[in-house]
Coordinates of C-alpha atoms and ligand atoms in Angstrom, one line a residue:
Chain A
M1 CA -0.1 -0.5 0.0
R2 CA 2.8 2.4 0.9
T3 CA 4.3 1.8 -2.9
A4 CA 0.9 2.2 -4.4
F5 CA 0.5 5.3 -2.7
I6 CA 3.1 7.1 -3.6
N7 CA 3.5 6.1 -5.9
Q8 CA 0.1 7.4 -7.7
L9 CA 1.9 11.0 -5.4
I10 CA 4.0 11.0 -7.6
E11 CA 1.1 10.8 -10.5
E12 CA -1.1 13.6 -9.3
A13 CA 1.8 15.5 -8.6
K14 CA 3.0 15.8 -11.8
V15 CA -0.6 17.3 -12.9
N16 CA -1.2 18.6 -10.1
D17 CA 1.0 21.5 -8.9
K18 CA -0.6 22.0 -5.5
I19 CA 0.5 19.1 -3.9
F20 CA 2.9 19.2 -1.0
L21 CA 4.6 16.6 0.8
L22 CA 6.1 16.7 4.6
V23 CA 7.8 14.0 5.9
G24 CA 8.7 13.3 9.5
D25 CA 11.8 11.6 9.0
L26 CA 10.9 9.0 8.1
G27 CA 10.4 7.3 4.8
F28 CA 13.0 5.9 3.9
S29 CA 13.5 3.9 0.3
V30 CA 9.5 5.1 -0.9
V31 CA 9.7 8.9 -0.5
E32 CA 13.3 9.6 -2.5
P33 CA 11.5 9.5 -6.2
F34 CA 8.7 12.3 -5.1
A35 CA 11.4 14.6 -3.4
E36 CA 13.5 14.3 -6.1
L37 CA 11.0 15.3 -9.3
F38 CA 9.4 18.0 -7.4
P39 CA 11.8 19.7 -5.0
D40 CA 10.1 22.9 -4.3
R41 CA 7.6 20.0 -2.9
Y42 CA 9.0 18.6 -1.2
L43 CA 10.3 19.1 2.6
N44 CA 11.8 17.0 6.0
V45 CA 11.0 18.4 9.0
G46 CA 12.3 16.5 11.3
I47 CA 11.6 14.3 13.4
A48 CA 8.6 17.2 14.9
E49 CA 5.3 16.0 13.7
Q50 CA 3.3 18.8 15.6
N51 CA 5.5 21.2 13.3
M52 CA 4.5 19.2 10.6
A53 CA 0.8 19.5 11.4
G54 CA 1.5 23.2 11.8
I55 CA 3.5 23.8 9.0
A56 CA 1.0 21.7 7.0
A57 CA -0.9 24.5 8.1
G58 CA -0.2 27.2 6.7
L59 CA 1.1 25.7 3.4
A60 CA -2.6 24.8 2.6
M61 CA -4.0 28.7 3.4
E62 CA -1.3 29.5 1.1
G63 CA -3.5 27.0 -2.1
Y64 CA -1.1 23.9 -1.0
N65 CA -2.8 20.5 -0.7
V66 CA -0.3 19.2 1.7
Y67 CA 0.6 15.1 2.3
I68 CA 2.1 15.0 5.9
Y69 CA 3.5 11.3 6.8
S70 CA 5.0 9.0 8.8
I71 CA 4.8 6.3 11.1
G72 CA 1.2 5.6 12.8
N73 CA 0.7 7.7 16.2
F74 CA 2.9 10.4 15.2
P75 CA 2.1 11.9 12.7
T76 CA -1.4 11.2 14.4
L77 CA -1.9 11.1 18.3
R78 CA 1.6 13.0 18.9
C79 CA 0.0 16.6 17.2
M80 CA -3.8 15.8 18.1
E81 CA -4.1 19.3 18.6
Q82 CA -3.3 20.4 15.7
I83 CA -4.8 18.5 13.6
R84 CA -8.0 19.6 15.2
Y85 CA -8.1 22.9 15.8
D86 CA -4.9 23.9 13.3
I87 CA -6.1 21.8 10.1
C88 CA -9.8 20.9 11.2
Y89 CA -11.0 23.9 12.4
H90 CA -9.5 26.1 9.9
N91 CA -11.1 23.4 7.0
L92 CA -7.7 22.7 5.5
N93 CA -6.5 21.0 2.6
V94 CA -4.7 19.1 4.4
N95 CA -3.9 15.4 4.2
I96 CA -2.2 13.3 7.0
V97 CA -0.8 10.3 5.5
A98 CA 0.0 7.3 8.4
V99 CA 1.9 3.8 7.4
G100 CA 2.1 0.5 9.2
G101 CA -1.9 1.0 9.9
G102 CA -2.9 -1.3 12.9
Y103 CA -0.2 -4.3 13.8
A104 CA 1.5 -3.8 11.0
Y105 CA 5.8 -2.8 12.5
G106 CA 4.3 -6.1 15.1
S107 CA 6.9 -6.7 16.9
L108 CA 8.3 -3.0 17.3
G109 CA 5.8 -3.1 19.8
A110 CA 3.3 -0.6 21.6
S111 CA 4.4 2.6 20.4
H112 CA 4.3 1.4 16.7
H113 CA 1.0 -0.4 16.8
A114 CA -1.6 2.7 15.5
T115 CA -4.7 0.6 17.6
E116 CA -6.8 4.3 18.8
E117 CA -6.0 6.3 16.3
I118 CA -8.6 6.2 13.8
G119 CA -11.7 6.6 17.1
M120 CA -10.0 10.0 18.3
L121 CA -10.2 10.9 14.9
R122 CA -13.4 10.7 13.0
T123 CA -14.6 13.0 15.6
I124 CA -12.9 16.0 14.7
P125 CA -15.3 17.5 12.9
N126 CA -14.9 18.0 8.4
L127 CA -11.8 15.3 8.6
V128 CA -12.3 13.0 6.6
V129 CA -10.6 9.4 7.3
C130 CA -10.0 6.8 5.7
A131 CA -8.0 3.4 5.2
P132 CA -7.9 1.6 2.4
G133 CA -8.3 -1.8 2.4
D134 CA -5.8 -3.2 -0.5
P135 CA -2.4 -1.5 -2.7
A136 CA -5.4 -0.8 -5.6
E137 CA -7.7 1.0 -3.0
A138 CA -4.2 3.2 -1.7
K139 CA -3.9 4.7 -5.4
A140 CA -7.7 5.3 -5.4
I141 CA -8.1 7.2 -1.9
T142 CA -4.5 9.2 -3.0
T143 CA -6.1 10.3 -5.8
F144 CA -9.5 11.2 -5.0
T145 CA -7.5 12.9 -1.8
S146 CA -5.9 14.8 -4.2
N147 CA -9.0 16.0 -5.8
Y148 CA -11.1 16.7 -2.2
V149 CA -10.6 20.3 -0.7
G150 CA -10.4 19.3 2.6
P151 CA -8.7 18.0 5.8
C152 CA -8.3 13.5 5.0
Y153 CA -6.7 11.2 7.4
I154 CA -5.6 7.8 5.3
R155 CA -4.4 5.3 7.0
I156 CA -2.3 3.0 5.4
G157 CA -0.3 -0.7 5.7
K158 CA 3.2 -1.5 5.1
A159 CA 4.9 -2.6 1.4
G160 CA 4.1 -6.1 0.1
E161 CA 0.4 -6.5 0.6
P162 CA -1.3 -8.3 -1.9
D163 CA -4.1 -6.6 -4.3
V164 CA -7.7 -7.7 -3.5
H165 CA -9.6 -6.0 -6.3
K166 CA -8.6 -7.3 -8.9
P167 CA -7.7 -6.4 -12.2
N168 CA -8.5 -2.9 -12.4
G169 CA -8.9 -2.0 -8.8
P170 CA -12.1 -0.6 -7.9
G171 CA -12.0 2.7 -9.8
S172 CA -12.3 5.9 -9.2
L173 CA -13.8 6.8 -5.8
M174 CA -16.9 9.4 -4.1
L175 CA -16.5 10.1 -0.9
G176 CA -18.2 7.6 1.7
D177 CA -18.2 4.9 -0.7
I178 CA -18.8 1.2 0.1
L179 CA -17.1 -1.7 -2.2
P180 CA -18.5 -4.6 -3.0
V181 CA -15.9 -7.7 -2.9
S182 CA -18.3 -10.7 -3.2
K183 CA -22.0 -10.6 -3.2
A184 CA -23.6 -13.6 -1.1
G185 CA -25.8 -15.2 1.4
E186 CA -27.6 -13.3 3.7
V187 CA -23.8 -12.7 5.8
A188 CA -22.3 -9.6 5.3
I189 CA -18.9 -9.0 6.3
L190 CA -17.6 -5.5 6.5
S191 CA -13.9 -5.3 6.1
T192 CA -12.2 -1.5 7.3
G193 CA -9.0 -0.8 5.8
A194 CA -5.6 -3.9 5.6
M195 CA -8.1 -6.8 7.7
L196 CA -9.4 -7.7 3.8
K197 CA -7.0 -9.7 2.3
Y198 CA -7.3 -11.5 5.6
V199 CA -11.4 -11.5 4.9
T200 CA -11.5 -12.7 1.3
D201 CA -8.6 -15.8 2.1
F202 CA -10.9 -16.9 5.0
V203 CA -14.1 -16.9 2.8
E204 CA -12.4 -18.7 0.2
N205 CA -10.3 -21.5 1.8
N206 CA -13.2 -22.4 3.6
N207 CA -15.3 -22.4 0.7
I208 CA -18.5 -20.2 2.9
K209 CA -20.8 -18.4 1.1
A210 CA -21.4 -15.1 2.3
S211 CA -20.8 -10.9 1.1
I212 CA -17.7 -9.6 1.6
Y213 CA -17.4 -5.1 1.9
S214 CA -15.0 -3.3 2.3
F215 CA -15.0 0.2 3.7
P216 CA -12.3 2.1 2.5
F217 CA -13.7 5.2 3.8
I218 CA -15.0 5.0 7.9
K219 CA -15.8 8.7 7.5
P220 CA -18.4 10.3 6.4
I221 CA -19.9 6.6 4.7
N222 CA -22.3 6.3 1.9
S223 CA -25.9 5.7 4.4
E224 CA -27.7 4.7 1.7
K225 CA -25.1 2.6 0.4
L226 CA -25.2 1.1 4.1
F227 CA -28.9 0.8 4.4
N228 CA -29.0 -1.5 1.6
I229 CA -26.4 -3.6 3.7
F230 CA -28.8 -3.3 5.8
N231 CA -31.9 -4.2 4.4
S232 CA -30.6 -6.9 2.3
H233 CA -28.3 -8.8 5.9
T234 CA -29.7 -10.8 8.5
K235 CA -26.1 -10.8 10.5
L236 CA -23.2 -8.3 9.7
I237 CA -20.0 -9.2 11.3
T238 CA -17.5 -5.9 11.3
I239 CA -13.4 -6.3 11.4
E240 CA -11.0 -3.7 11.2
E241 CA -7.5 -3.9 13.2
H242 CA -8.5 -0.7 16.0
Q243 CA -9.6 -1.2 19.2
A244 CA -13.2 -1.8 19.9
S245 CA -14.2 1.6 21.2
A246 CA -14.6 4.3 18.5
G247 CA -13.9 2.0 15.8
F248 CA -15.2 1.0 12.4
G249 CA -17.6 -1.0 14.2
S250 CA -18.7 1.1 16.1
A251 CA -19.5 3.8 13.6
I252 CA -21.9 1.3 11.9
L253 CA -23.3 0.4 15.0
E254 CA -24.1 4.3 15.4
I255 CA -25.1 4.9 11.6
M256 CA -27.4 1.8 11.7
N257 CA -29.6 2.4 15.3
D258 CA -29.9 5.9 14.1
F259 CA -32.0 3.8 10.6
A260 CA -33.8 2.1 13.5
E261 CA -34.3 4.9 15.9
R262 CA -36.2 6.8 12.6
K263 CA -38.0 3.2 11.5
E264 CA -36.3 3.1 8.2
L265 CA -35.3 -0.1 8.9
T266 CA -37.7 -2.3 9.0
S267 CA -35.6 -5.8 10.6
I268 CA -32.7 -4.9 12.5
P269 CA -29.4 -7.5 11.3
S270 CA -27.3 -8.4 14.7
L271 CA -23.9 -7.3 14.1
K272 CA -21.1 -8.8 15.8
R273 CA -18.1 -6.2 16.2
I274 CA -14.4 -8.2 15.6
A275 CA -11.8 -5.3 17.2
I276 CA -9.3 -5.6 19.8
P277 CA -10.5 -4.8 23.6
D278 CA -9.1 -2.3 25.3
Q279 CA -6.0 -4.1 25.2
F280 CA -2.1 -3.2 24.6
Y281 CA -0.1 -6.1 24.1
S282 CA 3.9 -6.5 24.7
V283 CA 5.1 -9.5 23.5
A284 CA 7.4 -10.1 19.9
G285 CA 5.3 -10.9 16.3
S286 CA 4.0 -9.9 13.0
Q287 CA 1.0 -8.8 12.3
G288 CA -0.6 -12.4 11.5
Y289 CA 0.8 -13.0 15.7
L290 CA -0.5 -10.4 17.3
R291 CA -4.2 -10.3 15.2
E292 CA -4.4 -12.9 16.7
Q293 CA -3.9 -12.1 20.2
A294 CA -6.2 -10.0 20.1
G295 CA -8.7 -12.0 18.2
L296 CA -9.4 -10.3 15.1
V297 CA -10.4 -13.9 13.8
L298 CA -13.2 -14.9 11.6
E299 CA -15.0 -17.9 13.6
K300 CA -16.8 -20.5 10.5
G301 CA -19.7 -21.1 12.8
D302 CA -20.9 -17.6 13.1
I303 CA -21.5 -17.3 9.3
L304 CA -22.4 -21.4 8.6
N305 CA -25.0 -21.0 12.5
A306 CA -26.2 -17.2 10.8
I307 CA -27.6 -18.9 7.6
S308 CA -28.2 -22.2 9.3
I309 CA -31.0 -19.9 11.6
E310 CA -32.1 -18.4 8.3
K311 CA -33.4 -21.9 6.7
Chain B
M1 CA 12.0 61.0 17.6
S2 CA 9.0 59.7 18.6
D3 CA 5.9 59.0 16.2
L4 CA 3.0 61.1 17.5
S5 CA 0.6 58.8 15.2
T6 CA 2.2 55.6 16.8
I7 CA 1.8 56.4 20.0
K8 CA -2.0 57.7 20.1
F9 CA -2.8 54.7 18.7
A10 CA -1.5 52.3 21.5
K11 CA -3.7 55.2 23.8
D12 CA -6.4 54.8 21.1
I13 CA -6.6 50.5 21.1
R14 CA -5.4 50.7 24.9
L15 CA -8.5 53.0 26.0
T16 CA -11.2 50.2 23.1
T17 CA -9.7 47.7 24.8
L18 CA -10.4 48.6 28.1
E19 CA -13.3 49.5 27.1
M20 CA -14.1 46.0 25.6
V21 CA -13.1 44.1 29.0
Y22 CA -15.0 46.3 31.1
H23 CA -18.1 45.8 29.3
A24 CA -17.8 42.1 28.5
R25 CA -16.6 41.3 32.5
A26 CA -13.3 39.9 30.5
S27 CA -10.0 38.8 31.8
H28 CA -6.7 39.0 29.7
I29 CA -6.9 43.3 29.4
G30 CA -2.8 42.6 31.3
G31 CA -2.2 40.8 28.5
A32 CA -3.6 42.5 25.9
F33 CA -1.9 46.0 27.0
S34 CA 1.6 45.0 27.4
M35 CA 1.5 44.7 23.8
A36 CA -0.7 47.2 22.7
D37 CA 2.7 49.3 21.3
I38 CA 3.4 46.2 19.7
L39 CA 0.6 46.4 17.4
S40 CA 0.6 50.0 17.7
V41 CA 4.0 50.2 15.5
L42 CA 3.0 47.3 13.0
Y43 CA 0.4 48.2 11.6
S44 CA 0.9 51.8 11.5
N45 CA 4.0 51.4 10.0
F46 CA 5.0 48.7 8.4
I47 CA 2.2 45.2 8.5
R48 CA 1.4 45.8 4.3
I49 CA -2.3 44.8 4.7
D50 CA -5.3 47.0 3.1
P51 CA -8.1 47.0 5.8
K52 CA -11.2 47.3 3.0
N53 CA -9.2 43.8 0.6
P54 CA -7.7 41.6 4.0
E55 CA -7.4 38.5 1.8
S56 CA -5.4 39.7 -0.9
V57 CA -2.3 37.7 -1.9
D58 CA 0.6 39.3 -1.4
R59 CA -0.5 40.8 2.4
D60 CA 1.7 40.7 5.2
R61 CA 0.4 38.1 7.1
F62 CA -0.2 38.5 11.1
L63 CA -0.9 35.8 13.3
L64 CA -1.8 36.4 16.6
S65 CA -0.2 33.1 19.4
K66 CA -1.5 34.7 22.5
G67 CA -5.0 34.9 21.4
H68 CA -6.4 34.9 25.1
A69 CA -4.9 38.4 24.6
C70 CA -7.2 38.5 21.4
T71 CA -8.5 42.5 22.7
S72 CA -6.6 44.9 21.8
L73 CA -5.7 43.3 18.6
Y74 CA -9.8 43.5 17.6
A75 CA -9.4 46.8 18.6
T76 CA -6.2 47.4 15.6
L77 CA -8.1 46.2 13.6
A78 CA -11.7 47.4 13.5
L79 CA -9.8 50.4 14.3
K80 CA -7.8 50.5 11.6
G81 CA -11.3 49.8 9.3
F82 CA -11.8 46.2 8.6
F83 CA -14.4 45.8 10.3
P84 CA -16.9 48.3 11.8
K85 CA -16.1 49.7 15.5
E86 CA -19.4 49.5 16.2
E87 CA -19.3 45.7 16.4
L88 CA -16.2 45.5 20.1
L89 CA -19.4 46.3 21.7
T90 CA -20.5 42.7 21.2
Y91 CA -16.9 41.6 22.0
G92 CA -18.1 37.8 23.8
K93 CA -21.8 37.7 24.1
D94 CA -24.0 35.8 23.1
G95 CA -24.3 35.3 19.2
S96 CA -21.2 37.5 18.9
R97 CA -18.3 35.8 16.2
L98 CA -15.5 38.3 18.2
L99 CA -15.1 35.5 20.5
S100 CA -11.9 35.6 23.7
H101 CA -9.8 33.7 21.4
T102 CA -8.6 35.3 18.3
T103 CA -10.8 33.7 15.7
H104 CA -9.8 33.9 12.1
K105 CA -14.0 34.4 11.1
I106 CA -13.2 37.7 12.1
P107 CA -11.9 40.3 9.0
G108 CA -8.1 40.6 9.0
V109 CA -6.9 37.8 11.6
E110 CA -5.7 35.0 10.0
I111 CA -5.6 32.4 12.5
S112 CA -8.0 31.3 15.9
A113 CA -5.6 31.0 18.4
G114 CA -6.5 30.3 22.3
S115 CA -4.6 26.4 22.8
L116 CA -0.8 27.8 22.9
G117 CA 2.1 26.7 21.0
H118 CA 0.2 26.5 17.3
A119 CA 0.6 29.9 15.2
L120 CA 4.9 29.7 15.3
S121 CA 4.7 26.6 13.3
I122 CA 1.5 28.2 11.1
S123 CA 3.3 31.3 10.8
G124 CA 6.8 29.4 9.2
G125 CA 4.3 27.4 7.3
L126 CA 3.1 30.6 5.6
A127 CA 7.0 32.2 5.7
L128 CA 8.1 28.6 3.5
A129 CA 5.1 29.0 1.2
A130 CA 6.1 32.8 0.5
K131 CA 9.8 31.3 -0.2
R132 CA 8.1 28.7 -2.3
K133 CA 6.8 30.7 -3.9
S134 CA 9.4 33.6 -4.5
A135 CA 6.8 35.6 -2.8
N136 CA 8.2 39.1 -0.8
W137 CA 5.4 39.7 1.9
N138 CA 6.6 38.8 5.0
T139 CA 5.1 36.2 8.0
Y140 CA 4.8 37.8 11.6
C141 CA 3.9 36.0 14.8
L142 CA 4.1 37.6 17.9
V143 CA 3.6 35.1 21.1
S144 CA 3.8 35.2 24.9
D145 CA 6.8 35.1 27.0
G146 CA 4.7 32.3 29.1
E147 CA 3.3 29.7 26.6
L148 CA 7.6 29.8 25.3
N149 CA 7.3 26.4 28.1
E150 CA 5.1 24.9 25.0
G151 CA 7.7 22.6 23.9
S152 CA 6.3 22.7 19.9
N153 CA 7.6 26.4 19.5
W154 CA 11.0 25.4 20.0
E155 CA 10.2 22.8 16.9
M156 CA 10.3 26.0 14.9
I157 CA 13.2 27.7 16.4
L158 CA 14.8 25.5 16.0
L159 CA 14.2 24.5 12.0
A160 CA 13.6 28.1 10.7
P161 CA 16.9 29.1 11.4
Q162 CA 17.4 25.5 8.7
L163 CA 15.3 27.0 6.3
K164 CA 16.2 30.6 6.5
L165 CA 13.0 31.6 7.0
D166 CA 14.3 35.3 7.1
N167 CA 11.0 36.6 5.8
L168 CA 9.7 35.3 9.4
I169 CA 9.4 38.3 12.1
L170 CA 8.8 36.7 15.9
I171 CA 8.2 39.3 18.5
V172 CA 8.1 38.1 22.1
D173 CA 5.8 40.0 24.4
Y174 CA 8.2 39.1 27.4
N175 CA 6.4 40.6 30.1
K176 CA 7.6 38.2 32.5
I177 CA 4.7 37.0 33.8
Q178 CA 2.1 33.7 33.4
S179 CA -0.8 32.5 34.5
L180 CA 0.4 31.2 37.8
G181 CA 3.2 34.2 38.6
K182 CA 6.7 35.5 37.8
V183 CA 8.7 33.9 33.8
K184 CA 11.5 33.6 36.2
D185 CA 9.4 31.5 39.0
V186 CA 7.7 29.5 37.0
I187 CA 10.3 28.3 34.0
N188 CA 13.1 30.9 34.1
L189 CA 13.8 31.7 30.5
D190 CA 17.6 34.2 30.8
S191 CA 19.1 35.2 28.6
L192 CA 16.7 35.1 26.0
K193 CA 18.5 36.5 23.9
K194 CA 21.1 33.9 24.4
K195 CA 18.7 32.1 23.9
F196 CA 17.3 32.7 20.2
E197 CA 21.3 33.7 18.9
A198 CA 22.2 30.1 19.7
F199 CA 19.9 28.6 18.0
N200 CA 21.0 30.9 15.3
W201 CA 18.2 33.4 15.1
E202 CA 18.8 37.4 14.5
V203 CA 17.6 38.8 17.6
F204 CA 17.1 42.4 18.8
D205 CA 16.6 43.2 22.2
I206 CA 14.7 46.2 23.2
D207 CA 12.0 47.9 25.0
G208 CA 8.5 46.9 23.1
H209 CA 7.2 50.3 25.3
N210 CA 9.7 52.6 22.9
H211 CA 7.7 53.1 19.8
E212 CA 11.6 54.2 18.2
E213 CA 13.4 51.4 19.8
L214 CA 10.4 49.0 18.1
T215 CA 10.8 50.7 13.9
S216 CA 15.2 50.3 14.0
A217 CA 13.9 47.0 15.2
L218 CA 11.2 46.1 13.0
D219 CA 13.3 48.2 10.2
Q220 CA 16.3 46.1 10.7
C221 CA 13.9 42.8 10.2
Q222 CA 13.2 44.0 7.1
T223 CA 17.2 42.5 5.8
K224 CA 16.6 39.8 3.4
N225 CA 19.9 37.2 4.4
G226 CA 19.0 34.3 5.3
I227 CA 18.5 34.5 8.8
P228 CA 15.0 34.6 10.7
K229 CA 14.6 37.9 13.2
V230 CA 13.4 37.3 16.5
I231 CA 12.2 40.7 18.4
I232 CA 12.7 40.6 22.1
A233 CA 10.2 43.0 23.2
N234 CA 10.9 43.7 26.5
T235 CA 7.3 45.1 28.4
I236 CA 5.2 45.6 31.0
K237 CA 1.8 43.4 31.7
G238 CA -1.3 46.0 32.2
K239 CA 1.2 48.5 30.7
G240 CA -1.1 52.1 30.9
V241 CA -2.7 51.7 34.1
S242 CA -0.5 52.1 37.3
F243 CA -2.6 49.8 39.8
M244 CA -2.5 46.5 36.8
E245 CA 1.0 47.1 35.3
D246 CA 2.9 44.0 36.5
T247 CA 0.9 42.6 38.4
V248 CA -0.9 38.3 37.5
L249 CA -4.0 39.1 39.3
W250 CA -4.8 42.0 36.0
H251 CA -4.2 37.8 34.3
Y252 CA -7.5 37.1 35.7
K253 CA -9.9 40.1 36.6
S254 CA -11.9 42.4 35.2
P255 CA -11.9 46.3 36.5
D256 CA -15.1 47.4 38.2
E257 CA -16.5 51.3 37.7
N258 CA -14.0 53.1 39.9
Q259 CA -11.5 51.2 38.5
Y260 CA -12.5 51.4 35.1
K261 CA -12.8 55.3 35.6
E262 CA -9.8 55.5 37.9
A263 CA -7.6 53.8 33.9
I264 CA -9.6 55.5 31.0
L265 CA -7.7 59.0 33.1
E266 CA -5.0 57.2 32.9
L267 CA -4.8 56.3 29.8
E268 CA -6.4 59.3 28.5
K269 CA -3.0 61.3 30.8
N270 CA -0.3 59.4 29.3
Ligands
MG1 MG1 3.2 37.1 29.9

């Protein structure tokens, strides 16, 4: 996803001279081609994320569409107030890019586990929150944000994830789009961010009938499309590499509740949230190992039982 | 020779500020008074901005970081014609756009500020944009002494010389008092001059109430020599009203009717 992001950003910067990239002294072997092609629209501000967010606000006030790039919690939690007040309150064209979402930097420890930022960021007005599911989505989100006017957060994974959307990717994205990956049966798995490949593999390997939807946007979410998902399934499973509190599953629950409260939903599907259970993990391990530790796994029974109840 | 017009303007800024603070029963008059002379000289003779066209691309940018002292900035802008003076009396009232911390919704105000330690980074971003666009406008940023406790300021103080931001002019309203006491008793900043020099800034250490010194320093700040500039304006909190001067109390207190009348008399006398 990292590579897809930077390659697409270079493509966008070739045709859009407003694009400016700030890095917080991170991005070795990633950002160099951009820096070489566009030295006037690139700056390494050093290891200083609060300053980076403020500089981005200043550049955006002068008409630039700014990307700030660093790892996980650094361009997000470290400068949360600058994001809220300088960038979002002033409604500026700044895109905050965090690489290594979730447990992508598994064994580097809790400092590098980005597992709370979506909850914090999605409460901030004006901010669009994105978590693409594969390199093709990362590419599409990069194009989307380079044309969108206003602040965006983009959580991307690491390098080397396989593509899920084939062969031509999801195409161009509209704000809040939901991407259907497969459509089958009464159970729908709603995935955001880099969990997508795990979900599609699980369904395929277990030969299960289930719909799969990828959510590159966590805020906003196209409510009409989501309503149709609520209406056409009896069971939903949300999965995310984030704390259960205030994350993606919470966002889906909130929207479902609002439909139910307005009596617009005739029947309310059950919803299982797969997310991190309010815990830190202090063991070494790969991304896959830590996901298992945190219980970010699908259960065959959840899907099969739901199907048998319907019958 | 002192510029009489800037002295008169500073007096008007203080009187107008007093009026707003008294009617709104508001705080922070001490910090609003300490920077009144700086605002007077800046807006009379240095900041190139048209009150009728405050968003013109080639204007100088002025960012107030100590947003709690907004009253004297609002007064300055209204007196200069950025918006009607009558609006000042809505300050802090229900539904007014004049919030009690500077707000970018007001013509002539570049950014909202209330949380300390934000404006200098944004100012650096503006100055960087001007450099990258080869534009010749300047960015002025006014910070308080207390807010130099915030580490975020020092991130930009480190970076600006690296980027050769000679179009960035930082002014420290060094009134020696912060929220809970004397600056020297909370976190002593001395020698602030040596600190900035060690960070490779060009430093002007002056009396921030002396208009000749302010004018001379600001004149020298126009030099484009690859070095960012800082004016350490040594000021007195509450300057202009004897019973408000140099006390922590007037960071918080609003004048009662007698104090209000007494303050007017003192300000008129000066
Ligand atoms: Mg002070």
